[in-house]
CSV table of C-alpha atoms in Angstrom, one decimal:
chain,number,residue,atom,x,y,z
N,995,MET,CA,-171.9,-19.3,-74.6
N,996,ALA,CA,-168.7,-19.3,-77.0
N,997,THR,CA,-168.9,-16.8,-79.7
N,998,VAL,CA,-167.3,-17.0,-83.0
N,999,THR,CA,-164.4,-14.8,-82.1
N,1000,ASP,CA,-163.8,-17.2,-79.3
N,1001,LEU,CA,-163.7,-20.3,-81.6
N,1002,LYS,CA,-161.4,-18.5,-83.7
N,1003,ILE,CA,-158.7,-18.2,-81.1
N,1004,THR,CA,-159.2,-21.8,-79.9
N,1005,GLU,CA,-158.6,-22.8,-83.5
N,1006,LEU,CA,-155.5,-20.6,-83.6
N,1007,LYS,CA,-154.0,-22.1,-80.5
N,1008,LEU,CA,-154.6,-25.7,-81.8
N,1009,SER,CA,-152.8,-25.0,-85.1
N,1010,GLU,CA,-149.9,-23.7,-83.3
N,1011,ALA,CA,-149.9,-26.7,-81.0
N,1012,GLU,CA,-146.9,-29.1,-82.2
N,1013,GLY,CA,-147.3,-31.4,-85.0
N,1014,GLY,CA,-147.2,-35.1,-85.2
N,1015,LYS,CA,-144.5,-37.5,-85.8
N,1016,TRP,CA,-145.8,-39.8,-88.4
N,1017,GLY,CA,-147.9,-38.4,-91.2
N,1018,MET,CA,-149.5,-39.4,-94.6
N,1019,VAL,CA,-149.9,-37.6,-97.9
N,1020,ILE,CA,-152.6,-38.9,-100.3
N,1021,ASP,CA,-152.6,-37.3,-103.7
N,1022,GLN,CA,-156.4,-37.7,-104.8
N,1023,ASP,CA,-155.7,-36.9,-108.5
N,1024,ILE,CA,-153.5,-39.8,-108.6
N,1025,CYS,CA,-155.8,-42.5,-107.3
N,1026,THR,CA,-157.9,-44.5,-109.3
N,1027,GLY,CA,-159.9,-46.3,-106.6
N,1028,CYS,CA,-158.5,-49.7,-107.2
N,1029,GLN,CA,-159.0,-50.6,-103.6
N,1030,ALA,CA,-155.4,-52.3,-103.6
N,1031,CYS,CA,-154.6,-50.4,-100.3
N,1032,VAL,CA,-158.0,-51.7,-98.9
N,1033,ALA,CA,-156.9,-55.7,-99.5
N,1034,ALA,CA,-153.3,-54.8,-98.7
N,1035,CYS,CA,-154.3,-53.1,-95.4
N,1036,ALA,CA,-156.9,-56.3,-94.6
N,1037,MET,CA,-153.8,-58.7,-95.1
N,1038,GLU,CA,-151.2,-56.9,-93.4
N,1039,ASN,CA,-153.8,-56.0,-90.0
N,1040,ASN,CA,-155.5,-59.3,-90.0
N,1041,VAL,CA,-158.8,-57.5,-90.6
N,1042,SER,CA,-161.4,-60.0,-90.6
N,1043,PHE,CA,-163.8,-60.6,-93.7
N,1044,VAL,CA,-167.3,-59.6,-92.6
N,1045,GLY,CA,-169.5,-61.0,-95.1
N,1046,ASP,CA,-172.5,-60.0,-97.0
N,1047,VAL,CA,-174.9,-60.3,-94.1
N,1048,ASP,CA,-173.3,-58.2,-91.5
N,1049,SER,CA,-172.0,-55.9,-94.3
N,1050,GLY,CA,-175.8,-55.0,-94.8
N,1051,TYR,CA,-176.0,-54.1,-91.2
N,1052,GLY,CA,-173.2,-51.5,-92.0
N,1053,ARG,CA,-170.9,-53.6,-89.9
N,1054,SER,CA,-168.5,-54.0,-92.3
N,1055,MET,CA,-164.8,-53.9,-91.4
N,1056,HIS,CA,-162.1,-52.0,-93.0
N,1057,TRP,CA,-159.1,-49.9,-91.7
N,1058,ILE,CA,-159.0,-48.2,-94.9
N,1059,ARG,CA,-161.8,-47.2,-97.4
N,1060,ILE,CA,-162.3,-45.6,-101.0
N,1061,GLU,CA,-165.0,-42.6,-100.5
N,1062,ARG,CA,-166.8,-41.9,-103.6
N,1063,PHE,CA,-168.6,-38.4,-103.8
N,1064,TRP,CA,-170.8,-37.2,-106.9
N,1065,GLU,CA,-171.4,-33.5,-107.7
N,1066,GLY,CA,-174.4,-32.2,-109.7
N,1067,GLU,CA,-177.9,-33.3,-110.6
N,1068,TYR,CA,-178.8,-36.2,-112.7
N,1069,PRO,CA,-178.1,-36.4,-115.8
N,1070,GLU,CA,-175.0,-34.1,-115.3
N,1071,VAL,CA,-173.7,-36.1,-112.5
N,1072,LYS,CA,-169.7,-35.6,-112.2
N,1073,MET,CA,-167.6,-37.9,-109.8
N,1074,THR,CA,-165.3,-36.2,-107.9
N,1075,PRO,CA,-161.9,-37.7,-107.3
N,1076,ASN,CA,-161.7,-40.8,-105.1
N,1077,GLN,CA,-160.9,-40.1,-101.3
N,1078,PRO,CA,-159.1,-43.0,-99.3
N,1079,MET,CA,-160.3,-42.5,-96.0
N,1080,MET,CA,-158.1,-44.2,-92.9
N,1081,CYS,CA,-157.7,-43.0,-89.3
N,1082,GLN,CA,-156.1,-39.5,-89.3
N,1083,GLN,CA,-154.0,-40.4,-86.3
N,1084,CYS,CA,-155.2,-37.0,-85.2
N,1085,GLY,CA,-153.1,-34.8,-82.4
N,1086,SER,CA,-156.2,-34.2,-80.2
N,1087,ALA,CA,-158.5,-37.1,-80.9
N,1088,THR,CA,-162.1,-37.0,-80.6
N,1089,CYS,CA,-162.1,-40.5,-79.9
N,1090,GLU,CA,-159.6,-40.5,-77.1
N,1091,PRO,CA,-161.3,-38.6,-74.1
N,1092,VAL,CA,-164.7,-40.5,-74.4
N,1093,CYS,CA,-163.4,-43.9,-73.6
N,1094,PRO,CA,-164.2,-45.1,-70.3
N,1095,ALA,CA,-161.4,-47.8,-70.1
N,1096,PHE,CA,-158.4,-45.9,-71.9
N,1097,ALA,CA,-158.1,-48.1,-74.5
N,1098,THR,CA,-157.7,-45.5,-77.0
N,1099,VAL,CA,-154.9,-43.4,-75.7
N,1100,HIS,CA,-152.3,-41.2,-77.3
N,1101,SER,CA,-148.9,-42.5,-77.8
N,1102,GLN,CA,-146.3,-40.0,-76.5
N,1103,ALA,CA,-143.6,-41.8,-78.1
N,1104,GLU,CA,-145.0,-42.3,-81.8
N,1105,GLN,CA,-147.7,-39.4,-81.5
N,1106,LEU,CA,-150.2,-41.9,-82.9
N,1107,ASN,CA,-153.5,-43.0,-81.5
N,1108,LEU,CA,-153.2,-46.1,-80.1
N,1109,GLN,CA,-156.2,-49.2,-79.7
N,1110,VAL,CA,-155.3,-51.2,-76.9
N,1111,TYR,CA,-157.1,-54.5,-77.7
N,1112,ASN,CA,-156.8,-56.1,-74.4
N,1113,ARG,CA,-158.3,-53.0,-72.8
N,1114,CYS,CA,-161.1,-52.4,-75.0
N,1115,VAL,CA,-164.6,-53.4,-73.4
N,1116,GLY,CA,-166.4,-52.4,-76.7
N,1117,THR,CA,-168.6,-49.7,-75.5
N,1118,ARG,CA,-168.2,-48.2,-79.2
N,1119,TYR,CA,-168.1,-44.5,-77.9
N,1120,CYS,CA,-164.9,-44.1,-79.8
N,1121,ALA,CA,-166.5,-44.8,-83.0
N,1122,ASN,CA,-169.6,-42.7,-82.5
N,1123,ASN,CA,-167.2,-40.0,-81.5
N,1124,CYS,CA,-164.9,-40.2,-84.7
N,1125,PRO,CA,-165.7,-37.7,-87.3
N,1126,TYR,CA,-164.0,-39.5,-89.9
N,1127,GLN,CA,-166.1,-42.7,-88.9
N,1128,VAL,CA,-162.8,-44.7,-89.4
N,1129,ARG,CA,-163.2,-47.1,-86.5
N,1130,SER,CA,-164.7,-50.7,-87.1
N,1131,PHE,CA,-166.2,-52.9,-84.5
N,1132,ASN,CA,-165.8,-56.5,-84.2
N,1133,TRP,CA,-169.6,-57.3,-84.0
N,1134,ARG,CA,-168.8,-61.0,-84.1
N,1135,ASP,CA,-165.7,-63.5,-84.2
N,1136,TYR,CA,-165.7,-63.6,-87.9
N,1137,GLU,CA,-165.0,-67.0,-89.4
N,1138,ARG,CA,-161.6,-67.5,-90.9
N,1139,PRO,CA,-161.9,-70.8,-93.2
N,1140,GLU,CA,-158.8,-72.6,-93.9
N,1141,PRO,CA,-156.2,-71.9,-95.3
N,1142,LEU,CA,-156.9,-68.2,-94.6
N,1143,PRO,CA,-155.5,-68.8,-91.1
N,1144,ASN,CA,-152.1,-69.3,-92.9
N,1145,GLN,CA,-151.7,-65.8,-93.8
N,1146,LEU,CA,-152.2,-63.9,-90.6
N,1147,ASN,CA,-149.6,-61.4,-89.8
N,1148,PRO,CA,-147.8,-62.7,-86.7
N,1149,ASP,CA,-147.1,-59.2,-85.9
N,1150,VAL,CA,-150.6,-58.0,-85.5
N,1151,THR,CA,-152.8,-58.9,-82.8
N,1152,VAL,CA,-155.9,-61.1,-84.1
N,1153,ARG,CA,-159.0,-59.3,-82.6
N,1154,THR,CA,-161.6,-61.3,-81.2
N,1155,ARG,CA,-165.6,-60.3,-80.7
N,1156,GLY,CA,-166.1,-57.0,-78.8
N,1157,VAL,CA,-163.1,-55.1,-79.7
N,1158,MET,CA,-162.7,-51.8,-81.8
N,1159,GLU,CA,-160.1,-51.6,-84.1
N,1160,LYS,CA,-158.7,-49.0,-86.5
N,1161,CYS,CA,-155.9,-48.1,-88.6
N,1162,THR,CA,-152.6,-47.9,-86.5
N,1163,PHE,CA,-150.5,-46.6,-89.3
N,1164,CYS,CA,-148.8,-49.9,-89.4
N,1165,ILE,CA,-147.2,-49.4,-86.2
N,1166,GLN,CA,-145.7,-53.0,-86.3
N,1167,ARG,CA,-143.7,-52.0,-89.3
N,1168,ILE,CA,-142.6,-48.6,-87.7
N,1169,HIS,CA,-141.2,-50.8,-84.5
N,1170,LYS,CA,-139.5,-53.4,-87.0
N,1171,ALA,CA,-137.8,-50.4,-88.8
N,1172,GLN,CA,-136.7,-48.5,-85.7
N,1173,ASP,CA,-135.9,-51.9,-84.2
N,1174,ASN,CA,-133.6,-53.0,-87.3
N,1175,ALA,CA,-132.1,-49.3,-87.3
N,1176,LYS,CA,-131.0,-49.4,-83.7
N,1177,ALA,CA,-129.5,-53.0,-84.3
N,1178,GLU,CA,-127.3,-51.4,-87.0
N,1179,GLY,CA,-126.6,-48.2,-84.7
N,1180,ARG,CA,-128.4,-45.7,-87.0
N,1181,GLU,CA,-131.6,-43.7,-87.5
N,1182,VAL,CA,-134.8,-44.7,-89.4
N,1183,VAL,CA,-134.1,-43.5,-93.0
N,1184,ASP,CA,-136.9,-41.7,-94.7
N,1185,GLY,CA,-138.7,-44.1,-97.3
N,1186,GLU,CA,-136.8,-47.2,-95.6
N,1187,PHE,CA,-140.2,-48.6,-94.8
N,1188,THR,CA,-144.1,-47.7,-95.7
N,1189,THR,CA,-147.4,-48.6,-94.4
N,1190,ALA,CA,-148.9,-51.7,-96.4
N,1191,CYS,CA,-151.5,-49.2,-98.5
N,1192,ALA,CA,-148.9,-47.1,-99.6
N,1193,GLN,CA,-146.6,-50.1,-100.4
N,1194,ALA,CA,-149.6,-51.7,-102.6
N,1195,CYS,CA,-150.9,-48.4,-104.1
N,1196,PRO,CA,-149.8,-48.8,-107.8
N,1197,ALA,CA,-150.1,-45.2,-108.5
N,1198,SER,CA,-148.0,-44.0,-105.6
N,1199,ALA,CA,-150.9,-41.9,-104.4
N,1200,ILE,CA,-150.0,-42.5,-100.8
N,1201,THR,CA,-146.8,-41.5,-99.3
N,1202,PHE,CA,-145.8,-42.2,-95.7
N,1203,GLY,CA,-143.3,-40.7,-93.5
N,1204,ARG,CA,-142.0,-38.2,-90.8
N,1205,VAL,CA,-143.8,-34.9,-90.7
N,1206,ASP,CA,-141.5,-33.6,-87.9
N,1207,ASP,CA,-138.4,-34.2,-90.3
N,1208,SER,CA,-138.5,-31.1,-92.7
N,1209,GLU,CA,-136.4,-33.4,-95.1
N,1210,SER,CA,-138.9,-36.2,-95.5
N,1211,LEU,CA,-140.5,-36.6,-98.7
N,1212,VAL,CA,-143.8,-36.5,-96.8
N,1213,SER,CA,-142.7,-32.8,-95.4
N,1214,GLN,CA,-141.4,-31.4,-98.7
N,1215,LEU,CA,-145.0,-32.6,-100.3
N,1216,ILE,CA,-147.0,-30.7,-97.6
N,1217,LYS,CA,-144.7,-27.6,-97.9
N,1218,HIS,CA,-144.7,-27.4,-101.8
N,1219,GLY,CA,-148.1,-28.6,-102.2
N,1220,HIS,CA,-151.9,-27.1,-101.8
N,1221,GLY,CA,-152.9,-29.9,-99.4
N,1222,VAL,CA,-156.1,-30.0,-97.2
N,1223,LYS,CA,-156.5,-31.8,-94.1
N,1224,HIS,CA,-160.2,-33.2,-93.7
N,1225,LEU,CA,-162.3,-31.6,-90.9
N,1226,GLU,CA,-159.4,-29.5,-89.6
N,1227,GLU,CA,-161.9,-26.9,-88.3
N,1228,LEU,CA,-162.8,-29.5,-85.6
N,1229,GLY,CA,-159.5,-29.1,-84.2
N,1230,THR,CA,-158.7,-32.7,-84.3
N,1231,LEU,CA,-155.2,-32.0,-85.9
N,1232,PRO,CA,-155.3,-34.9,-88.4
N,1233,ASN,CA,-151.9,-35.9,-89.6
N,1234,VAL,CA,-153.1,-36.9,-93.0
N,1235,THR,CA,-152.9,-34.6,-95.9
N,1236,TYR,CA,-155.1,-34.7,-99.2
N,1237,PHE,CA,-154.0,-33.4,-102.5
N,1238,LYS,CA,-157.3,-32.6,-105.0
N,1239,GLY,CA,-157.5,-30.7,-107.9
N,1240,GLY,CA,-153.9,-29.7,-108.8
G,1357,MET,CA,-188.6,-80.3,-47.1
G,1358,ILE,CA,-185.6,-78.1,-46.6
G,1359,LYS,CA,-186.1,-78.4,-42.8
G,1360,ARG,CA,-185.9,-82.3,-43.1
G,1361,LEU,CA,-182.7,-81.7,-45.3
G,1362,PHE,CA,-181.1,-79.9,-42.4
G,1363,ASP,CA,-182.0,-82.3,-39.5
G,1364,TRP,CA,-180.4,-85.2,-41.6
G,1365,LEU,CA,-177.3,-83.1,-42.1
G,1366,LYS,CA,-177.2,-82.3,-38.4
G,1367,GLN,CA,-176.9,-86.2,-37.5
G,1368,PRO,CA,-173.5,-87.9,-37.6
G,1369,LEU,CA,-173.9,-89.3,-40.7
G,1370,GLY,CA,-174.9,-86.0,-42.2
G,1371,LEU,CA,-172.1,-84.5,-40.9
G,1372,ILE,CA,-169.8,-87.0,-42.2
G,1373,ALA,CA,-171.3,-86.4,-45.8
G,1374,VAL,CA,-170.6,-82.6,-45.4
G,1375,GLY,CA,-167.2,-83.3,-44.4
G,1376,ILE,CA,-166.5,-85.5,-47.5
G,1377,VAL,CA,-168.0,-83.1,-49.8
G,1378,PHE,CA,-165.9,-80.1,-48.2
G,1379,LEU,CA,-162.8,-82.3,-48.6
G,1380,ALA,CA,-163.4,-83.3,-52.1
G,1381,VAL,CA,-164.1,-79.6,-53.5
G,1382,PHE,CA,-160.7,-78.7,-51.2
G,1383,SER,CA,-158.6,-81.1,-52.7
G,1384,VAL,CA,-159.8,-80.4,-56.4
G,1385,ALA,CA,-159.1,-77.0,-55.9
G,1386,ALA,CA,-155.8,-77.5,-54.5
G,1387,TYR,CA,-154.9,-80.3,-57.2
G,1388,GLY,CA,-155.8,-77.5,-59.8
G,1389,LEU,CA,-153.7,-74.8,-58.2
G,1390,TYR,CA,-151.0,-77.4,-57.8
G,1391,THR,CA,-151.0,-78.2,-61.7
G,1392,THR,CA,-150.9,-74.4,-62.8
G,1393,GLN,CA,-147.3,-74.3,-60.7
G,1394,GLN,CA,-146.0,-77.2,-62.5
G,1395,SER,CA,-143.8,-77.1,-65.9
G,1396,PRO,CA,-145.9,-78.9,-68.9
G,1397,ALA,CA,-144.9,-82.3,-69.9
G,1398,GLN,CA,-142.4,-82.5,-72.3
G,1399,PRO,CA,-141.6,-85.3,-74.9
G,1400,ILE,CA,-138.0,-85.9,-73.5
G,1401,GLN,CA,-137.1,-84.7,-70.2
G,1402,PHE,CA,-134.6,-82.0,-71.1
G,1403,PRO,CA,-132.1,-81.3,-68.4
G,1404,HIS,CA,-131.2,-77.6,-68.7
G,1405,LYS,CA,-128.9,-78.0,-65.7
G,1406,THR,CA,-126.6,-80.7,-67.4
G,1407,HIS,CA,-126.1,-78.5,-70.8
G,1408,VAL,CA,-125.5,-75.2,-68.8
G,1409,ALA,CA,-123.2,-77.3,-66.7
G,1410,PHE,CA,-121.1,-78.3,-69.9
G,1411,GLY,CA,-120.6,-74.4,-70.7
G,1412,ILE,CA,-123.0,-74.3,-73.7
G,1413,GLN,CA,-124.2,-71.0,-74.1
G,1414,CYS,CA,-128.3,-70.1,-74.1
G,1415,LEU,CA,-127.7,-68.6,-77.4
G,1416,TYR,CA,-126.2,-71.8,-78.9
G,1417,CYS,CA,-129.5,-73.6,-78.9
G,1418,HIS,CA,-131.8,-70.4,-78.7
G,1419,PRO,CA,-129.9,-68.1,-81.4
G,1420,GLY,CA,-133.0,-66.3,-82.3
G,1421,ALA,CA,-133.0,-64.1,-79.0
G,1422,ALA,CA,-130.2,-62.2,-80.5
G,1423,LYS,CA,-131.6,-61.8,-84.1
G,1424,GLY,CA,-135.2,-61.4,-83.3
G,1425,PRO,CA,-138.8,-61.5,-81.5
G,1426,SER,CA,-138.4,-65.2,-81.5
G,1427,ALA,CA,-135.9,-67.1,-79.4
G,1428,GLY,CA,-136.8,-70.3,-81.1
G,1429,ILE,CA,-136.6,-74.0,-79.9
G,1430,PRO,CA,-133.9,-76.0,-81.7
G,1431,SER,CA,-134.7,-78.8,-83.9
G,1432,GLN,CA,-133.3,-82.4,-83.5
G,1433,ALA,CA,-130.8,-81.7,-85.8
G,1434,LYS,CA,-129.0,-79.3,-83.5
G,1435,CYS,CA,-129.5,-81.7,-80.7
G,1436,TRP,CA,-127.9,-84.3,-83.0
G,1437,ALA,CA,-125.0,-82.5,-83.7
G,1438,CYS,CA,-123.7,-83.1,-80.7
G,1439,HIS,CA,-125.5,-86.3,-79.5
G,1440,GLN,CA,-124.3,-88.5,-82.3
G,1441,GLN,CA,-120.6,-88.0,-81.0
G,1442,ILE,CA,-121.8,-89.0,-77.5
G,1443,ALA,CA,-121.9,-92.7,-76.7
G,1444,LYS,CA,-124.5,-92.4,-74.0
G,1445,THR,CA,-127.0,-91.5,-76.7
G,1446,GLN,CA,-127.0,-94.9,-77.8
G,1447,THR,CA,-127.7,-96.6,-74.5
G,1448,SER,CA,-129.8,-94.3,-72.4
G,1449,VAL,CA,-133.2,-94.7,-72.1
G,1450,LEU,CA,-134.1,-91.1,-71.6
G,1451,LEU,CA,-132.4,-90.3,-74.9
G,1452,ALA,CA,-134.2,-92.8,-76.6
G,1453,PRO,CA,-136.9,-90.5,-77.7
G,1454,LEU,CA,-134.3,-88.2,-79.4
G,1455,LYS,CA,-133.0,-91.1,-81.5
G,1456,GLU,CA,-136.2,-92.2,-82.4
G,1457,HIS,CA,-137.3,-88.6,-83.7
G,1458,VAL,CA,-133.8,-88.4,-85.7
G,1459,GLU,CA,-134.0,-91.7,-87.1
G,1460,SER,CA,-137.7,-91.4,-88.3
G,1461,GLY,CA,-137.2,-87.5,-89.1
G,1462,THR,CA,-140.2,-86.4,-87.2
G,1463,PRO,CA,-140.0,-83.2,-85.1
G,1464,ILE,CA,-140.1,-83.0,-81.5
G,1465,GLU,CA,-143.1,-81.5,-80.1
G,1466,TRP,CA,-141.5,-79.4,-77.3
G,1467,VAL,CA,-144.1,-77.4,-75.4
G,1468,PRO,CA,-143.2,-73.9,-75.0
G,1469,VAL,CA,-142.9,-72.8,-71.4
G,1470,ALA,CA,-142.6,-68.9,-71.6
G,1471,GLN,CA,-145.1,-67.5,-73.3
G,1472,VAL,CA,-147.0,-64.1,-73.5
G,1473,PRO,CA,-150.5,-63.6,-74.6
G,1474,ASP,CA,-151.5,-63.0,-78.5
G,1475,PHE,CA,-152.0,-59.3,-77.9
G,1476,VAL,CA,-148.5,-58.9,-76.5
G,1477,GLN,CA,-145.9,-58.2,-79.1
G,1478,PHE,CA,-142.6,-59.3,-77.5
G,1479,ASN,CA,-139.2,-58.9,-79.2
G,1480,HIS,CA,-136.1,-60.7,-77.7
G,1481,ARG,CA,-133.6,-58.9,-79.5
G,1482,ALA,CA,-134.5,-55.2,-78.0
G,1483,HIS,CA,-134.2,-56.8,-74.6
G,1484,VAL,CA,-130.9,-58.5,-75.2
G,1485,ALA,CA,-129.6,-55.4,-77.0
G,1486,ALA,CA,-130.6,-53.4,-73.7
G,1487,GLY,CA,-128.2,-55.7,-71.7
G,1488,GLN,CA,-130.7,-57.8,-70.3
G,1489,ASN,CA,-129.5,-61.6,-69.4
G,1490,CYS,CA,-131.4,-64.3,-70.1
G,1491,GLU,CA,-131.7,-65.5,-66.3
G,1492,ASN,CA,-133.6,-61.9,-65.5
G,1493,CYS,CA,-136.8,-63.1,-66.9
G,1494,HIS,CA,-136.2,-67.0,-67.3
G,1495,GLY,CA,-134.7,-67.8,-64.1
G,1496,ASP,CA,-131.5,-69.5,-63.3
G,1497,MET,CA,-131.2,-72.7,-65.5
G,1498,THR,CA,-128.1,-74.0,-63.8
G,1499,THR,CA,-130.7,-75.3,-61.3
G,1500,GLN,CA,-133.6,-76.5,-63.6
G,1501,THR,CA,-134.3,-79.6,-65.6
G,1502,ILE,CA,-137.4,-78.8,-67.6
G,1503,ALA,CA,-137.7,-75.4,-67.9
G,1504,GLU,CA,-140.3,-73.5,-65.5
G,1505,ASN,CA,-141.5,-69.9,-65.0
G,1506,PRO,CA,-139.8,-68.4,-62.1
G,1507,GLN,CA,-142.6,-65.8,-62.3
G,1508,VAL,CA,-145.8,-65.1,-64.1
G,1509,PHE,CA,-145.1,-62.8,-67.3
G,1510,ASN,CA,-147.7,-60.4,-66.7
G,1511,MET,CA,-147.8,-56.8,-67.5
G,1512,GLY,CA,-146.5,-55.7,-63.7
G,1513,PHE,CA,-143.5,-57.7,-64.3
G,1514,CYS,CA,-142.7,-55.9,-67.7
G,1515,LEU,CA,-143.6,-52.7,-66.7
G,1516,ASP,CA,-141.7,-52.8,-63.3
G,1517,CYS,CA,-138.6,-53.5,-65.4
G,1518,HIS,CA,-139.4,-50.9,-68.1
G,1519,ILE,CA,-139.9,-48.0,-65.6
G,1520,LYS,CA,-136.9,-49.0,-63.6
G,1521,SER,CA,-134.7,-49.0,-66.7
G,1522,ALA,CA,-135.9,-45.7,-68.1
G,1523,GLY,CA,-135.0,-43.9,-64.7
G,1524,GLU,CA,-135.0,-40.2,-65.1
G,1525,ASP,CA,-134.9,-40.1,-69.0
G,1526,GLN,CA,-138.0,-38.9,-70.0
G,1527,ALA,CA,-137.9,-39.7,-73.5
G,1528,LYS,CA,-137.0,-43.3,-72.6
G,1529,LEU,CA,-140.1,-43.3,-70.4
G,1530,ASN,CA,-142.2,-42.1,-72.8
G,1531,LYS,CA,-141.1,-45.1,-75.2
G,1532,LEU,CA,-141.0,-47.8,-72.7
G,1533,ALA,CA,-144.3,-47.1,-70.9
G,1534,ASP,CA,-146.1,-46.3,-74.0
G,1535,CYS,CA,-148.9,-48.7,-74.7
G,1536,GLY,CA,-148.0,-49.0,-78.3
G,1537,THR,CA,-144.5,-50.5,-77.6
G,1538,CYS,CA,-146.1,-53.9,-76.8
G,1539,HIS,CA,-149.9,-54.1,-77.8
G,1540,TYR,CA,-150.8,-53.5,-81.5
């Protein structure tokens, strides 16, 4: 049986492990909870509109959601800052080892958690094992009435029924930026592109960039701020840093 | 009941019936297999080999291959730029549909031949930039009339080449053999 000291040793080892490549910083004090990121993400990534009936069963599909929490007892209820929650692109993800089809794998090149839709057989083990509860499952082929198909993003696969999906850190934008940079014979510049949620955020609460580059804005924010990574104690090595109460 | 059926099938007439049914099933299957190996019907019997023989580069009609994900199929305006100066265009029966399309201003509905599934994000530019020539995947167009696929574009075909081109370079292999390079 593992003792407390044993656990501390594993934590230490995990924190010394190599960090990710792409990371995000979310300032909860600036976030107004306007849901612009949620809408932008759904449009960028062809996320289906589930409808009220299935949402009632807890089958709503979002790659990013705004979590709200309350403090205190009625009538002195105080709302804590809004908390945008999406896939944390863990360095040691709990979703990966449970997939029997190897549909959710760790990208060696981009250090992201990938969801390979054509491999997914829909066991939903990954979603049940995700401590952040950020994966959503296509319970049906959701209707996309005209003219909605016209706004589908051609760079992103349209998922069908029985497939798990989650935030990809807009990997299609990463690839596009890398492709453009390579064609022009240069490296990808920090701030050259960003994710759909960060782009849409009117308060600029979301910052996206390279965490392995100490010069990038994200790295600077992490270095000088007082950020927390959610459920870090589980050893998941998340790549999203949250700022609150600063 | 079943015994009576077997008895009837054992007599000459029954054997002939069995043979006919077997032949019918076999020929339908063979025809089905044959159709999958044919290039689709195109609105114009476009002869690739003739155009290549005139020295026209692939990128002249499919310029997207060097610029972005999709190589593109030219509109009739591009065809007409050359063809309106060719006397044969006015008289040829095979070219009559082109003339009709240009005069009525309706697009030619070409049927794409080389396609990958929706869950594959293919980018022509990266492959052209890596020094791949068109014929490596699309076959020798100097011998083809209507474009046909020399091979099935499945993952084995892509990955074989990806692993081969990475060679000993581990970082390149990580990138080229990564699921997220093509599937997202």
